[in-house]
Structures are given as structure tokens and as C-alpha cells.
mmCIF file of N, CA and C in Angstrom:
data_model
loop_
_atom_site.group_PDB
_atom_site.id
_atom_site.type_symbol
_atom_site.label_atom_id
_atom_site.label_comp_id
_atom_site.label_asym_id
_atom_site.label_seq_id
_atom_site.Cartn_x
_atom_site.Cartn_y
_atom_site.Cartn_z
ATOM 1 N N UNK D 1 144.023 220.294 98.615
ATOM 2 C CA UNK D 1 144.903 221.266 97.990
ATOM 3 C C UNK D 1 144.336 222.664 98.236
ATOM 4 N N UNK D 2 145.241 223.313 98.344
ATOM 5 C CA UNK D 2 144.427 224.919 98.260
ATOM 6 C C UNK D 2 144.074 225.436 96.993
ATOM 7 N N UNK D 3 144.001 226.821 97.227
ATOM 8 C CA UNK D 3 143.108 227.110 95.913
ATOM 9 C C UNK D 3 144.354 227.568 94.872
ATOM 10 N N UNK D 4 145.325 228.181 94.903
ATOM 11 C CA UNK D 4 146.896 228.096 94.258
ATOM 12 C C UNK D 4 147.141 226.795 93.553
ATOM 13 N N UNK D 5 147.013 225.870 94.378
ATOM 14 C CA UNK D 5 147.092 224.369 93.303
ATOM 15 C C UNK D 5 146.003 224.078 92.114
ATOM 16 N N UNK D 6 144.516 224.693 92.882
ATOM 17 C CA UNK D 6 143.570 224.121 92.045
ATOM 18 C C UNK D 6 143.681 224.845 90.977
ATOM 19 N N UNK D 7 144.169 226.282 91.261
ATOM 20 C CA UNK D 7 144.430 227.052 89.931
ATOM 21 C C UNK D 7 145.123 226.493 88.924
ATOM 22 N N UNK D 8 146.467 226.103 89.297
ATOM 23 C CA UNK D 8 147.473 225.319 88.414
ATOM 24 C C UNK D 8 146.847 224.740 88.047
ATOM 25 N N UNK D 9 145.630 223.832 88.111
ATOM 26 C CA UNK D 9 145.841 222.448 87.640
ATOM 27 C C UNK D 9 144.654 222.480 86.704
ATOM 28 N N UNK D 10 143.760 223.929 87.206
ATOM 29 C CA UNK D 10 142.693 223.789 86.305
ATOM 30 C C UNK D 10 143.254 225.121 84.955
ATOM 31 N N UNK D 11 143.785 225.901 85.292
ATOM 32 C CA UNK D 11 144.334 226.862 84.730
ATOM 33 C C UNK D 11 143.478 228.136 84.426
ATOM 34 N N UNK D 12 142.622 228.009 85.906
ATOM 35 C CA UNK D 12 141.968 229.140 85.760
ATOM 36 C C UNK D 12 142.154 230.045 87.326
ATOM 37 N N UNK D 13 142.178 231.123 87.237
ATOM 38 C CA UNK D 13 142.893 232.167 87.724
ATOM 39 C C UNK D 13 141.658 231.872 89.446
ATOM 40 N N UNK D 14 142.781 232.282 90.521
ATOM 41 C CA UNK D 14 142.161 231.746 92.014
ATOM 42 C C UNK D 14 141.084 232.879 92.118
ATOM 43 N N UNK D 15 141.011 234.442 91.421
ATOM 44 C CA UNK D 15 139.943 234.893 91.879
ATOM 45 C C UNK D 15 138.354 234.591 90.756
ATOM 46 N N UNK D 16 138.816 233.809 89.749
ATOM 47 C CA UNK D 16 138.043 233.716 89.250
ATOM 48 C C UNK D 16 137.362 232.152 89.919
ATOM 49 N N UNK D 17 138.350 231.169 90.655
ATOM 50 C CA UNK D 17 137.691 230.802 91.843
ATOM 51 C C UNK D 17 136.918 230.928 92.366
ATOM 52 N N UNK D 18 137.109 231.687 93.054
ATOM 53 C CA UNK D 18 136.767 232.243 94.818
ATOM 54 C C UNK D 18 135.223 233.078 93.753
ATOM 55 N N UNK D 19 134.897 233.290 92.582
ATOM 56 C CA UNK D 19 133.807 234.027 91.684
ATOM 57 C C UNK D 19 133.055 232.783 91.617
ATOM 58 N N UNK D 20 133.675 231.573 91.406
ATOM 59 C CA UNK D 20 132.813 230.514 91.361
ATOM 60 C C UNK D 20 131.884 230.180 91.993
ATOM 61 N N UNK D 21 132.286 230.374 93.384
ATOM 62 C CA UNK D 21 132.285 230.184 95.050
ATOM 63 C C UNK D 21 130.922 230.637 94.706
ATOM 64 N N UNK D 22 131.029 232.443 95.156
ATOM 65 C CA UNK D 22 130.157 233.124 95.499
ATOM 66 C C UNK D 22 129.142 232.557 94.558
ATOM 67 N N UNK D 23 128.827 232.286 93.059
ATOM 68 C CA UNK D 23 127.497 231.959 91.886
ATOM 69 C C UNK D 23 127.318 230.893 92.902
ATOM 70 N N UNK D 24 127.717 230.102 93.518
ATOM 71 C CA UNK D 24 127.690 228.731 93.787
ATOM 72 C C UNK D 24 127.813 227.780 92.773
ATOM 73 N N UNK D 25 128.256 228.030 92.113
ATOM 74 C CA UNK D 25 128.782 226.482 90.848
ATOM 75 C C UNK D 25 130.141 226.077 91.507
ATOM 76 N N UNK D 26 130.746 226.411 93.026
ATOM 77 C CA UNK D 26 131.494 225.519 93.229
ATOM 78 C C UNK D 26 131.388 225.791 95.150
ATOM 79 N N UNK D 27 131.488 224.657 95.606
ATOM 80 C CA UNK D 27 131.381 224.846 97.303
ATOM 81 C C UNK D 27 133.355 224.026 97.636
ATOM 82 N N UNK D 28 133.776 225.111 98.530
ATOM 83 C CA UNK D 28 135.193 224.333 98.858
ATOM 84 C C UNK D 28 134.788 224.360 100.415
ATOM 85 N N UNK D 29 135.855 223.199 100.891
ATOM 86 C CA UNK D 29 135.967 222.488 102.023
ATOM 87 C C UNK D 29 136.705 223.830 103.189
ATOM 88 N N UNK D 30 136.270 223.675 104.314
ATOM 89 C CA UNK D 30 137.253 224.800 104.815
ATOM 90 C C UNK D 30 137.880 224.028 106.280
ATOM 91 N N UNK D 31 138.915 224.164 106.156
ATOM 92 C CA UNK D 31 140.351 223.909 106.921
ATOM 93 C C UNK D 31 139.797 224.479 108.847
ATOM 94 N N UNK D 32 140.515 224.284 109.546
ATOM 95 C CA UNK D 32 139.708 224.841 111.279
ATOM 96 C C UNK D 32 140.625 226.139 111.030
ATOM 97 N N UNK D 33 141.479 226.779 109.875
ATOM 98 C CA UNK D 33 142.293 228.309 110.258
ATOM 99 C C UNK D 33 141.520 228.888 109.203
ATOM 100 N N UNK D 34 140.120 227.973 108.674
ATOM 101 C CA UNK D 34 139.689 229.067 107.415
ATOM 102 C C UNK D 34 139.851 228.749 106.164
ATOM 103 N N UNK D 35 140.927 228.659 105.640
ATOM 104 C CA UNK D 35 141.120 227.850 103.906
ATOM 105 C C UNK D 35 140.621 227.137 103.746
ATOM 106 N N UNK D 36 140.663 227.505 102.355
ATOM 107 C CA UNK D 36 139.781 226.481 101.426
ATOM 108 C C UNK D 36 140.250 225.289 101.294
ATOM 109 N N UNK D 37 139.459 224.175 101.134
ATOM 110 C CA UNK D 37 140.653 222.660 100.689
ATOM 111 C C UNK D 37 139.569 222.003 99.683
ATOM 112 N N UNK D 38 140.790 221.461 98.822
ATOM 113 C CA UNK D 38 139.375 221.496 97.508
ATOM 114 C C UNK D 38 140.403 220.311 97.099
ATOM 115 N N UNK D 39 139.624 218.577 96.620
ATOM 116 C CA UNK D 39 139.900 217.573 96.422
ATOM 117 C C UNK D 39 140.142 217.711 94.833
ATOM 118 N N UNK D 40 140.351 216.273 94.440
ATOM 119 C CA UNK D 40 139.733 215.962 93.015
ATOM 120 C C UNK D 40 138.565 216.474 92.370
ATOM 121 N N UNK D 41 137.588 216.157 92.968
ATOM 122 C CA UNK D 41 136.126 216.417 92.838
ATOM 123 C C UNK D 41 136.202 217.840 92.364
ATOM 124 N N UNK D 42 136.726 218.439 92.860
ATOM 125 C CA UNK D 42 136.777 220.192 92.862
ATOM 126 C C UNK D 42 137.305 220.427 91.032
ATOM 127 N N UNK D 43 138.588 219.742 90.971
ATOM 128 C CA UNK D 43 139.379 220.372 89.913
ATOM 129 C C UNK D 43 138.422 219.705 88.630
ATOM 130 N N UNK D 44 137.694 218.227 88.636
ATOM 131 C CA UNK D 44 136.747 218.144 87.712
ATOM 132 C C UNK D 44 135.479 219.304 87.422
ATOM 133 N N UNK D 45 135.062 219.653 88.974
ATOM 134 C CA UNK D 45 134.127 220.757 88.746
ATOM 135 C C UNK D 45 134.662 222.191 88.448
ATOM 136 N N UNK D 46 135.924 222.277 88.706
ATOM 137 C CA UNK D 46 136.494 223.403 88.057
ATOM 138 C C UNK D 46 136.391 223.691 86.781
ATOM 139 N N UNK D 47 137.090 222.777 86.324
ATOM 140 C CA UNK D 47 136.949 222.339 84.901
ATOM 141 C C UNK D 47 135.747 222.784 83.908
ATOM 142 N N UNK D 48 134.185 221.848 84.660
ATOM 143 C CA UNK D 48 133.631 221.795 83.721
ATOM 144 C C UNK D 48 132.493 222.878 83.638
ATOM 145 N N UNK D 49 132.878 223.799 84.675
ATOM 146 C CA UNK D 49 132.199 224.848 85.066
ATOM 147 C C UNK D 49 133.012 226.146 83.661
ATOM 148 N N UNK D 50 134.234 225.878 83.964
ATOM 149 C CA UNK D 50 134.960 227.132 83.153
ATOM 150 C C UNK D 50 134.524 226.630 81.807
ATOM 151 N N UNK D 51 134.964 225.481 81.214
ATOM 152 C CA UNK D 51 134.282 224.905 79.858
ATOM 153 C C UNK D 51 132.758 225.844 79.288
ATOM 154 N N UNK D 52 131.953 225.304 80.009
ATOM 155 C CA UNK D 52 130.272 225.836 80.329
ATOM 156 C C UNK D 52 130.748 227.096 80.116
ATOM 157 N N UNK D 53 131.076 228.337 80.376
ATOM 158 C CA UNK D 53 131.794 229.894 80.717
ATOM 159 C C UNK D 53 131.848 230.148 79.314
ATOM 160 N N UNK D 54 133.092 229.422 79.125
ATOM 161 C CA UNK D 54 133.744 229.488 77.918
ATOM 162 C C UNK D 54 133.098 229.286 76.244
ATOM 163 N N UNK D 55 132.177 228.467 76.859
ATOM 164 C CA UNK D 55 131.342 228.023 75.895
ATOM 165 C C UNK D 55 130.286 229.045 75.648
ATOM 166 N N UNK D 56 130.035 230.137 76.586
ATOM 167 C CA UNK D 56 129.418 231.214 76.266
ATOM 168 C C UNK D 56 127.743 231.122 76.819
ATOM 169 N N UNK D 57 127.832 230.536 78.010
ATOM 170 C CA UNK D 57 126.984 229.395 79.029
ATOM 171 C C UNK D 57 127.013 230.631 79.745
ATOM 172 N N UNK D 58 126.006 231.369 80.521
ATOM 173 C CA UNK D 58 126.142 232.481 81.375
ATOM 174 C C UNK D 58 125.809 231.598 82.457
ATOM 175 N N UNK D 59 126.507 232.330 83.947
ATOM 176 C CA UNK D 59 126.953 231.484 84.903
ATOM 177 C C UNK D 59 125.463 231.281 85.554
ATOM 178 N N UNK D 60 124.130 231.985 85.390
ATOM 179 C CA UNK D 60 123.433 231.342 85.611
ATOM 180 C C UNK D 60 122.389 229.924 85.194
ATOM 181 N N UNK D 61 123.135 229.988 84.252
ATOM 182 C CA UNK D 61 122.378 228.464 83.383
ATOM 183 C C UNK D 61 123.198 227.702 83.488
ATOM 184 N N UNK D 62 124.509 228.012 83.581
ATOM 185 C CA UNK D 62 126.185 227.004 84.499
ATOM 186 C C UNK D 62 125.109 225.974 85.756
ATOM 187 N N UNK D 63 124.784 226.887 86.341
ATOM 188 C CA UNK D 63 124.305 226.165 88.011
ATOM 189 C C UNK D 63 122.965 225.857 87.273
ATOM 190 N N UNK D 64 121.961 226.086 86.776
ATOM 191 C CA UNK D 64 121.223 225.418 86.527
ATOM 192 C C UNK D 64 121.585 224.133 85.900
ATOM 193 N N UNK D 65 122.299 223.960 84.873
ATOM 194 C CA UNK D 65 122.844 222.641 84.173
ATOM 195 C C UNK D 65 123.603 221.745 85.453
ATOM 196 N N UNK D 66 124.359 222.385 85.812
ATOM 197 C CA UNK D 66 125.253 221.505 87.058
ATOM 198 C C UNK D 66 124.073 221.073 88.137
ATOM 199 N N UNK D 67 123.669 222.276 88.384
ATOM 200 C CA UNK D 67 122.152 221.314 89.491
ATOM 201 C C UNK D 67 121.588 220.028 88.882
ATOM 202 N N UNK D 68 121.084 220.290 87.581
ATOM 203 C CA UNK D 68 120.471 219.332 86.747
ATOM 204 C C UNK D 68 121.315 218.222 86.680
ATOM 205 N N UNK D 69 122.504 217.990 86.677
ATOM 206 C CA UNK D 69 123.332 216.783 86.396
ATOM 207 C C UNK D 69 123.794 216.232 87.852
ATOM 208 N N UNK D 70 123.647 216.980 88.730
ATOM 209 C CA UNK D 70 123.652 216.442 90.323
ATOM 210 C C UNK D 70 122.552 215.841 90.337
ATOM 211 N N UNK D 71 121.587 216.299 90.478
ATOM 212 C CA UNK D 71 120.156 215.864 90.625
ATOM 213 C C UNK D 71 120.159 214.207 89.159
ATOM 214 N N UNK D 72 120.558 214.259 88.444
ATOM 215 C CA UNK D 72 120.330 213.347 87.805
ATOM 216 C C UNK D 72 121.446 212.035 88.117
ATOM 217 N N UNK D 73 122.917 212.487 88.526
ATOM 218 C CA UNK D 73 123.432 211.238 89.044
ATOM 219 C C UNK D 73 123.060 210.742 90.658
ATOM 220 N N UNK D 74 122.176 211.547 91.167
ATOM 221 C CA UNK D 74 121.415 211.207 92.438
ATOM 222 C C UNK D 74 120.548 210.591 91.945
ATOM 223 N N UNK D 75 119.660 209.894 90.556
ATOM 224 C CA UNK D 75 118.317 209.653 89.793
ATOM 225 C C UNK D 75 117.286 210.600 90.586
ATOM 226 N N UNK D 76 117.420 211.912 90.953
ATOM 227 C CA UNK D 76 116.391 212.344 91.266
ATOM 228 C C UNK D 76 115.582 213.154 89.505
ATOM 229 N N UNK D 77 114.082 213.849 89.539
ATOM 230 C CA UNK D 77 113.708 214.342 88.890
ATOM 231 C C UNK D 77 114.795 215.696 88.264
ATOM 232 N N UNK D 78 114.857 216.215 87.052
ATOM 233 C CA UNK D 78 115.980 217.401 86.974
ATOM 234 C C UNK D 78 115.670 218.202 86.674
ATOM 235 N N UNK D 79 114.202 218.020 85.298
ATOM 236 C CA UNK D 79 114.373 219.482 85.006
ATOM 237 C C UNK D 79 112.573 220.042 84.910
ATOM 238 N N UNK D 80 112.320 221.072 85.843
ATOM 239 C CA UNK D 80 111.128 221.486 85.842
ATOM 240 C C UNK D 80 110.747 222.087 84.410
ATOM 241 N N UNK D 81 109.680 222.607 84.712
ATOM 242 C CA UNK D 81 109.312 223.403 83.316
ATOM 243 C C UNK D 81 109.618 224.581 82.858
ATOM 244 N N UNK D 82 109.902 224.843 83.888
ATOM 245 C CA UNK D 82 111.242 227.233 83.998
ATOM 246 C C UNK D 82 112.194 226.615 83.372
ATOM 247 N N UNK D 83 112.636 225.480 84.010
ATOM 248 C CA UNK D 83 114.387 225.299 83.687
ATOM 249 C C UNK D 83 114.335 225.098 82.035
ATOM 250 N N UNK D 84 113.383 223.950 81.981
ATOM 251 C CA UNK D 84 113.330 223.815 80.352
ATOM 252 C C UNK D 84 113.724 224.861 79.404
ATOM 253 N N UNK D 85 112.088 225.932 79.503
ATOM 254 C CA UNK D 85 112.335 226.803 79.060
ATOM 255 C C UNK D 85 113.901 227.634 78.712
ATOM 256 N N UNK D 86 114.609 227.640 80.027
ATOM 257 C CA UNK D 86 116.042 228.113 79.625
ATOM 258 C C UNK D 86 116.461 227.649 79.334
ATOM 259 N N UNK D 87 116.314 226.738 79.167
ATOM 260 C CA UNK D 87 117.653 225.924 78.812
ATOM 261 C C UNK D 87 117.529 225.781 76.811
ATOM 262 N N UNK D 88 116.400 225.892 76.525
ATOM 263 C CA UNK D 88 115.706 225.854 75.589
ATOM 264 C C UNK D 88 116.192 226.853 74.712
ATOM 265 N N UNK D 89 116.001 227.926 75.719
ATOM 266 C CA UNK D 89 115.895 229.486 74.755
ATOM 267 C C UNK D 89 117.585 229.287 74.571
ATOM 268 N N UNK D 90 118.545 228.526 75.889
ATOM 269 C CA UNK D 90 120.306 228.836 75.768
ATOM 270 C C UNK D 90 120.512 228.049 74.630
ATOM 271 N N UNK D 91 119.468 227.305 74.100
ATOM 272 C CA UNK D 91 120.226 225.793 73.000
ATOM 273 C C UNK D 91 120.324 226.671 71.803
ATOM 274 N N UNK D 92 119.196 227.236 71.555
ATOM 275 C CA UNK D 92 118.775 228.234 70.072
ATOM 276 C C UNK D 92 119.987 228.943 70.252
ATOM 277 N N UNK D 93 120.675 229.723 71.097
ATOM 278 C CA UNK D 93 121.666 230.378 70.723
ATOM 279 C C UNK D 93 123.406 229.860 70.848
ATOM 280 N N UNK D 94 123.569 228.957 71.278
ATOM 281 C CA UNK D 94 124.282 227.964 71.498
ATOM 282 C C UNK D 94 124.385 226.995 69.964
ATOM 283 N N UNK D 95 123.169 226.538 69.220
ATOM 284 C CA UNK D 95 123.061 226.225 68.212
ATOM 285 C C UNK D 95 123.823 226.980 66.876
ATOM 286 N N UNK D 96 123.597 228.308 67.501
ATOM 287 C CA UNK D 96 123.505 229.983 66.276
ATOM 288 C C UNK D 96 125.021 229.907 66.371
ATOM 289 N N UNK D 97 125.874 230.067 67.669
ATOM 290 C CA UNK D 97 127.193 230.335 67.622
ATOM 291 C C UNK D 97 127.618 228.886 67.014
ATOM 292 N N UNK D 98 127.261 227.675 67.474
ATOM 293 C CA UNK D 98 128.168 226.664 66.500
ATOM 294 C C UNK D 98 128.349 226.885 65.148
ATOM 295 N N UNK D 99 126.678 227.157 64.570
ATOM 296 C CA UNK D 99 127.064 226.998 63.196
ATOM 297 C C UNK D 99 128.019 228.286 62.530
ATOM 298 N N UNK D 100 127.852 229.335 63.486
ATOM 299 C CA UNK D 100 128.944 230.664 63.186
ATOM 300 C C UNK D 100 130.129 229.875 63.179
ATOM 301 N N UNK D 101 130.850 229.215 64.016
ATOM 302 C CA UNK D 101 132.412 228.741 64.157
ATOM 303 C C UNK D 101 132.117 227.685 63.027
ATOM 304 N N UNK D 102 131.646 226.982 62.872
ATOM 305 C CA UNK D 102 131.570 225.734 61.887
ATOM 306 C C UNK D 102 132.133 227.064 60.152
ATOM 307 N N UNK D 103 131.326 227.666 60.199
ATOM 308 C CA UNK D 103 131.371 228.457 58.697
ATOM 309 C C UNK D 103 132.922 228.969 58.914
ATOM 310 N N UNK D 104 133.012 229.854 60.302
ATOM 311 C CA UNK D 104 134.024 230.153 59.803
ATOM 312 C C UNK D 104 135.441 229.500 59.769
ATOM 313 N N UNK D 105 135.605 228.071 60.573
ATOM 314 C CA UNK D 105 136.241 226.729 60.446
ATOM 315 C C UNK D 105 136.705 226.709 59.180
ATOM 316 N N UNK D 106 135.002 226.404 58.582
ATOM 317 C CA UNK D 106 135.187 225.446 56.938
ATOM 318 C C UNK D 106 135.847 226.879 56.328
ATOM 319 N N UNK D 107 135.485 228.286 56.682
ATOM 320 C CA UNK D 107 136.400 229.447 55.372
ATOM 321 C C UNK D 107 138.163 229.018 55.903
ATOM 322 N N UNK D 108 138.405 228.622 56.960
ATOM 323 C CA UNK D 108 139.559 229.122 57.335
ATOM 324 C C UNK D 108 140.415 227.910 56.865
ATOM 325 N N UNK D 109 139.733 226.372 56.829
ATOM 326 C CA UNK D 109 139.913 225.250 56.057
ATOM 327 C C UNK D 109 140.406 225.706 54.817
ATOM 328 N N UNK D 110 138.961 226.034 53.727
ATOM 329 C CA UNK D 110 139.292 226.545 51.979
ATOM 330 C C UNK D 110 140.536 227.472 51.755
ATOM 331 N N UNK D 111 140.409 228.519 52.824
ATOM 332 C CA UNK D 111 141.746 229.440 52.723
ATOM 333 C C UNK D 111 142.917 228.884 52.897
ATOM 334 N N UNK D 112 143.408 227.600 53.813
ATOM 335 C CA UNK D 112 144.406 227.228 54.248
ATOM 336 C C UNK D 112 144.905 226.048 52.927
ATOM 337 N N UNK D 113 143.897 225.393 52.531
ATOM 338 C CA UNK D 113 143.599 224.692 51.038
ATOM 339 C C UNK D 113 144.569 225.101 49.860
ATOM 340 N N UNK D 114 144.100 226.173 49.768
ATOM 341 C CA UNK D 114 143.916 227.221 48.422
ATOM 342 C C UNK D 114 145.588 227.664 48.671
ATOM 343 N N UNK D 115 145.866 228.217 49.635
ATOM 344 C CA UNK D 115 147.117 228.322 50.044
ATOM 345 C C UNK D 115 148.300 227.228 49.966
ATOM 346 N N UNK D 116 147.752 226.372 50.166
ATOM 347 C CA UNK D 116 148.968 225.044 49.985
ATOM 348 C C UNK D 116 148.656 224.831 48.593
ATOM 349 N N UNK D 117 147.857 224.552 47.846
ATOM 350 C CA UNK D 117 147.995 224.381 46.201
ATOM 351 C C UNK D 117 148.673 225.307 45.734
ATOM 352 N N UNK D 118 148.237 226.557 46.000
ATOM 353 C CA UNK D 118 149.452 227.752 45.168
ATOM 354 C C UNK D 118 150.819 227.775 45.643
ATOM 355 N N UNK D 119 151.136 227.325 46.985
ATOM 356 C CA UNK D 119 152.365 227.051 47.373
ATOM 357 C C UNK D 119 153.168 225.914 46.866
ATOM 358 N N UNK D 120 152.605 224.731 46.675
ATOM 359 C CA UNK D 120 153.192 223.704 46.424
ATOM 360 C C UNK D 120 153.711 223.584 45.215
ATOM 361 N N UNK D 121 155.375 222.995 44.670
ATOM 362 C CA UNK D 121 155.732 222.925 43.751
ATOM 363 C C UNK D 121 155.087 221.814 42.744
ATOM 364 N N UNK D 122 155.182 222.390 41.428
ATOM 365 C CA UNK D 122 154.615 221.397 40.574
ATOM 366 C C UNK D 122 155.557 220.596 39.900
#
């Protein structure tokens, strides 16, 4: 598929693609006129690359984690002692933002609560 499809299907925008490319958290196939051709394989790694992003994963610990999980469904060794470290220091703050969304979840829960009891007829 080209990169127009993979967009559709992953629903993330072709130059933010072709951004993938360049970090290297994604390699596409190229065609003998040049284009890109990008399988299945692609739109899973599309996927779980933007997820990682989204999740507030800076795109260099993206390719470190994705290296690490290549390297581990190859059973090779994954994670040196640098990588640790980052990955370490990304958990502590990764940890910090969950429990931020968790609190403000559970306020937005009590508020939504509190709202249907005073709404509801007695």
C-alpha cells in the first residue's frame, strides 16, 4: 500500500509518516519508481509507534523500546545498562502522568456521580 492508505488506516497524518521514517521507528519498502510500499507489518508498527508518541514516549525512547522488543522477539540480549537507565528515568515520569489522569478520571467520575443524583427524580 502506499503511504495515503497507511495513513487511512492508521489515522495518522502521511507527513507525520515520512517523520517516522527519518527517527527510524519505521523503514518502508521502496517500489523501482521510488515509493514507498508499506505491508501489514507497517500499519501494526504505525500504530504502536504513534500510541508510544501519544503516550508522551519521546521519539527517542520510541526506538529505543521498539529496538528492545525486536531484539527480544529475535531472543537476542535487549537491554544494556544506558538503555536501562532511560528507560528507568521515562517509567518515573510515565508513572507521575498516570497517577495525574487516574485523579483526574476518579474527580471527573465523583462530578459526573453527584450530577446524576441531583438530577434524578425522586
Amino acid at each position: 500500500m502506499k503511504i495515503g492508505e497507511l495513513a487511512a488506516r492508521t489515522g495518522v497524518a502521511p507527513r507525520l509518516i515520512r517523520y517516522y521514517e527519518q527517527q527510524e521507528l519505521l523503514s518502508a519498502d521502496r517500489q523501482p519508481n521510488g515509493y514507498r510500499d508499506y505491508g501489514e507489518a507497517h500499519v501494526e508498527r504505525v500504530e504502536r509507534v504513534a500510541g508510544l508518541v501519544q503516550a508522551g514516549i519521546p521519539t527517542r525512547l520510541v526506538k529505543v523500546l521498539l529496538d528492545a522488543e525486536d531484539a527480544c522477539a529475535r531472543e537476542e540480549p535487549t537491554c544494556p545498562a544506558e538503555v536501562a537507565a532511560l528507560l528507568a528515568a521515562e517509567l518515573d515520569g510515565l508513572e507521575k502522568r498516570i497517577a495525574c489522569l487516574s485523579r483526574s478520571r476518579d474527580t471527573i467520575h465523583r462530578f459526573l456521580d453527584q450530577t446524576r443524583a441531583q438530577v434524578a427524580p425522586a
